[in-house]
GROMACS .gro file of C-alpha atoms in nm:
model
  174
    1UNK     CA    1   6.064   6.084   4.077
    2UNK     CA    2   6.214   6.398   4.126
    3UNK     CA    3   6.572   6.305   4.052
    4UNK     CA    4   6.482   6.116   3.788
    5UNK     CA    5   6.329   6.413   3.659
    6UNK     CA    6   6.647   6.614   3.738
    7UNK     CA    7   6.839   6.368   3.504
    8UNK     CA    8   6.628   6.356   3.257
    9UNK     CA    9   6.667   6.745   3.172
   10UNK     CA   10   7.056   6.741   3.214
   11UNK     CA   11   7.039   6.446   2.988
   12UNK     CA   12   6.886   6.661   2.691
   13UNK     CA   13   7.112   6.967   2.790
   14UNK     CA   14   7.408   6.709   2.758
   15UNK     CA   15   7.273   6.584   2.447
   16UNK     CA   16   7.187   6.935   2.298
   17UNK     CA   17   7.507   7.041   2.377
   18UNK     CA   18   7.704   6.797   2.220
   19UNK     CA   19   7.495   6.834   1.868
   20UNK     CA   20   7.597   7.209   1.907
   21UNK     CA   21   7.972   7.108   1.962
   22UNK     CA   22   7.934   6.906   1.628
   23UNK     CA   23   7.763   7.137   1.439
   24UNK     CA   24   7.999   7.413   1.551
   25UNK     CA   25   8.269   7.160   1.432
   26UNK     CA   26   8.117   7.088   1.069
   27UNK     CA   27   8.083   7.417   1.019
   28UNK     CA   28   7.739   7.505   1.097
   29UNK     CA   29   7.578   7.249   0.843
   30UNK     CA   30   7.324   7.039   1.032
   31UNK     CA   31   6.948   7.171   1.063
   32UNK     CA   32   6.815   7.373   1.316
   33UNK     CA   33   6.587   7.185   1.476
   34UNK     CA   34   6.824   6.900   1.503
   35UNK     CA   35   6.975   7.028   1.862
   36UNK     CA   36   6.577   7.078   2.046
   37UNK     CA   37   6.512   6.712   1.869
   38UNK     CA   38   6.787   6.554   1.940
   39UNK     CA   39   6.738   6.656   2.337
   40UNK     CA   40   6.396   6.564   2.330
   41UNK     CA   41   6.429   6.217   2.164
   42UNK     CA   42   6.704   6.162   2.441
   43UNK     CA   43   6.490   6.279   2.749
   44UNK     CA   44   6.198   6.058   2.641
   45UNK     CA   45   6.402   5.750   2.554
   46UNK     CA   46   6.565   5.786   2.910
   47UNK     CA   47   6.217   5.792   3.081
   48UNK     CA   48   6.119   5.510   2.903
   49UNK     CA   49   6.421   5.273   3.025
   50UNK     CA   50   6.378   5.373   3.372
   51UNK     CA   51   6.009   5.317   3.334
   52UNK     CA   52   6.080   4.952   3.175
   53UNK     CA   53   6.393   4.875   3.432
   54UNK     CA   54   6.227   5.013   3.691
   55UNK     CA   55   6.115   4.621   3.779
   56UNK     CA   56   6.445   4.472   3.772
   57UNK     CA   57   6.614   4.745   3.931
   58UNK     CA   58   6.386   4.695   4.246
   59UNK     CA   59   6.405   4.318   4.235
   60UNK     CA   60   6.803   4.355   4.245
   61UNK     CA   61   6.764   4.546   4.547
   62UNK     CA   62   6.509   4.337   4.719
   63UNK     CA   63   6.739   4.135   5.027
   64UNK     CA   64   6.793   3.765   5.048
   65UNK     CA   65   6.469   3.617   5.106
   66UNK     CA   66   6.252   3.839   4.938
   67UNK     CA   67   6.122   3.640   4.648
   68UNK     CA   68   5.861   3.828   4.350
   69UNK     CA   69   5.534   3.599   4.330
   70UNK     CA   70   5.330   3.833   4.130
   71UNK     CA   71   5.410   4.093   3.825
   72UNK     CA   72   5.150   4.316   3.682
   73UNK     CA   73   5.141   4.430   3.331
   74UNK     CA   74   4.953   4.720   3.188
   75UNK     CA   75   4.921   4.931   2.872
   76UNK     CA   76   4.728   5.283   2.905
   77UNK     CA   77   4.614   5.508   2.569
   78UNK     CA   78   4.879   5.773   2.672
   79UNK     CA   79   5.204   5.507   2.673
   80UNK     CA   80   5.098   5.400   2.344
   81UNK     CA   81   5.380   5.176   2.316
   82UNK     CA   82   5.274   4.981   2.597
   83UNK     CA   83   5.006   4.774   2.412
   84UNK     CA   84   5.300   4.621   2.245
   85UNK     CA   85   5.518   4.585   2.519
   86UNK     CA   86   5.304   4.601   2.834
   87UNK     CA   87   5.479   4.816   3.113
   88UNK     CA   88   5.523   4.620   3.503
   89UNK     CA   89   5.439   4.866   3.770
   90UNK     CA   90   5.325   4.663   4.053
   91UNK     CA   91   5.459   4.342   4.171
   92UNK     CA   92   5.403   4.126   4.472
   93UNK     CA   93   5.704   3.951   4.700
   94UNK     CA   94   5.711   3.747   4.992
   95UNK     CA   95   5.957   3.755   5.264
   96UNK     CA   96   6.045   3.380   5.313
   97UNK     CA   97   6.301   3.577   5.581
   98UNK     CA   98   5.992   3.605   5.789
   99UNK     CA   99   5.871   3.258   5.782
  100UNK     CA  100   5.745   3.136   6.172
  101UNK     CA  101   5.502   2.843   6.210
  102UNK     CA  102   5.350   2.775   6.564
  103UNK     CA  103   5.491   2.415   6.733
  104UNK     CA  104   5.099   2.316   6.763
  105UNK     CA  105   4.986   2.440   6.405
  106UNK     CA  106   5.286   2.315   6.175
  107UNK     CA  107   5.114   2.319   5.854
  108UNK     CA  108   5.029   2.759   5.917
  109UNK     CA  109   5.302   2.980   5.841
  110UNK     CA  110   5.306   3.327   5.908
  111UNK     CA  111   5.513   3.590   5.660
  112UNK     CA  112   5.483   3.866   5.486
  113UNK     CA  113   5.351   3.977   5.177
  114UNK     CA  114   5.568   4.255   5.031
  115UNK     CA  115   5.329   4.511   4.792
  116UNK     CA  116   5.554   4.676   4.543
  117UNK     CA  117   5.467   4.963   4.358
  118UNK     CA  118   5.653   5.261   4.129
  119UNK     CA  119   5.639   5.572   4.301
  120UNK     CA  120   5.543   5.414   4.600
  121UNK     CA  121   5.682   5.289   4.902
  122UNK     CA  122   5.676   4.947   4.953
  123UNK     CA  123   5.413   4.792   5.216
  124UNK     CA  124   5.428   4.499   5.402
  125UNK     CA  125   5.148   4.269   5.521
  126UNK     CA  126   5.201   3.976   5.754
  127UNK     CA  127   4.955   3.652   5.646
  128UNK     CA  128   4.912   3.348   5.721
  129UNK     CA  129   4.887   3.053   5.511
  130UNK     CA  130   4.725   2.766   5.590
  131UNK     CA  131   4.966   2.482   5.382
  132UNK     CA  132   4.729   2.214   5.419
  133UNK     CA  133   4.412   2.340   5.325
  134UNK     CA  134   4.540   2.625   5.037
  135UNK     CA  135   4.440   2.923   5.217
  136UNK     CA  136   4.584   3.290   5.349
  137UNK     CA  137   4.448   3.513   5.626
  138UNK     CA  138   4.584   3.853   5.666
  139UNK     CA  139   4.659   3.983   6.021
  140UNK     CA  140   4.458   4.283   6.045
  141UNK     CA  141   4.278   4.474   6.338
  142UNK     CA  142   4.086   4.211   6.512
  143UNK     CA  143   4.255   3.886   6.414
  144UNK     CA  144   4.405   3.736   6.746
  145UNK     CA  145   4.667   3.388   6.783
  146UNK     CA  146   4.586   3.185   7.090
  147UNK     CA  147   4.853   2.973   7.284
  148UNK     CA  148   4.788   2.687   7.114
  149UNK     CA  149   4.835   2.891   6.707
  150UNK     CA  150   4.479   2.891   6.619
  151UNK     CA  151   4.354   3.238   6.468
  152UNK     CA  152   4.005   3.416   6.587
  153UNK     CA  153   3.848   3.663   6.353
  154UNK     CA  154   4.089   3.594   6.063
  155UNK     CA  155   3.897   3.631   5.727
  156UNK     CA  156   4.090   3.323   5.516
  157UNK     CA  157   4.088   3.289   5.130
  158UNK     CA  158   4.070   2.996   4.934
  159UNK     CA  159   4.425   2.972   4.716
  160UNK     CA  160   4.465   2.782   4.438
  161UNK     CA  161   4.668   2.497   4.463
  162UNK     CA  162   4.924   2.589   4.279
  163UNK     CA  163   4.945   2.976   4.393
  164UNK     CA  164   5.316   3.102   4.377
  165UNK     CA  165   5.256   3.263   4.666
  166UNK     CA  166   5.149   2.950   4.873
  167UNK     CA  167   5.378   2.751   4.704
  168UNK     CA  168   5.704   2.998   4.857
  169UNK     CA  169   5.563   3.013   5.180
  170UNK     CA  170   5.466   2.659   5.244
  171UNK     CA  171   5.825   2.546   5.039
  172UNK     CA  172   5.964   2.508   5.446
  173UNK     CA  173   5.723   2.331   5.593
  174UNK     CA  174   5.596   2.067   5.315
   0.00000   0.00000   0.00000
């Protein structure tokens, strides 16, 4: 945030400086308030691309086997532009990299669910996902695996059928 920041302001000083080399050039003939304008119209645009490639700028750098499930749109009164093009600041990946299943339980697999966020770091969460029945427990305080795969004190969820999520993590074993 910071850096961005940082570029942001020597963007406008670029920009204002380079109306002041061309007005200097033309002999002092554009407006006054062109330079501060020009430097502010430039530091807002730029803030607004890296708020709207922020998404696939992250997604580029996810690694192999990190696949997006889940993008979040939003539009807020102070981004008034965003209730025509909603903004994405929060997505949800799964690392397919991750993928077990247990030799006795062949329909569970066990990932991880990837929470991604702007200005946040990103958090992982291992599940498991129960292919044959369309639900996912996370693996939390409390939830143990027996020898034999089964999970005790695992608080499952009912999926749709055709979650995304599900759908990527049971891909392997279907």
């Amino acid at each position: 945030m910071l850096l961005e920041f940082i570029a942001a302001i020597v963007l406008g000083v670029a920009v204002a400086g380079v109306i002041m080399a061309i007005n200097v050039a033309t002999g002092r003939r554009l407006p006054g308030w062109l330079v501060p304008a020009a430097a502010g119209i430039s530091m807002i645009a730029f803030m607004v691309s890296m708020e709207y490639t922020w998404l696939q700028r992250t997604t580029a750098s996810l690694p192999e086997g990190v696949e997006v499930v889940s993008v979040s749109s939003e539009s807020s009164w102070y981004r008034p532009w965003t209730y025509i093009w909603p903004l994405s600041l929060r997505a949800v990946a799964l690392d397919t990299g991750l993928n077990r299943t247990h030799p006795a339980q062949p329909g569970k697999v066990m990932t991880s669910v990837v929470l991604l966020g702007r200005w946040m770091p990103a958090r992982q969460i291992p599940v498991v996902f129960d292919c044959r029945t369309n639900r996912r427990a996370d693996l939390h305080d409390g939830v143990e695996l027996d020898d034999d795969g089964n999970l005790s004190g695992a608080d499952w969820r009912e999926l749709a059928p055709d979650d995304p999520a599900l759908a990527i993590a049971c891909h392997s074993v279907r």
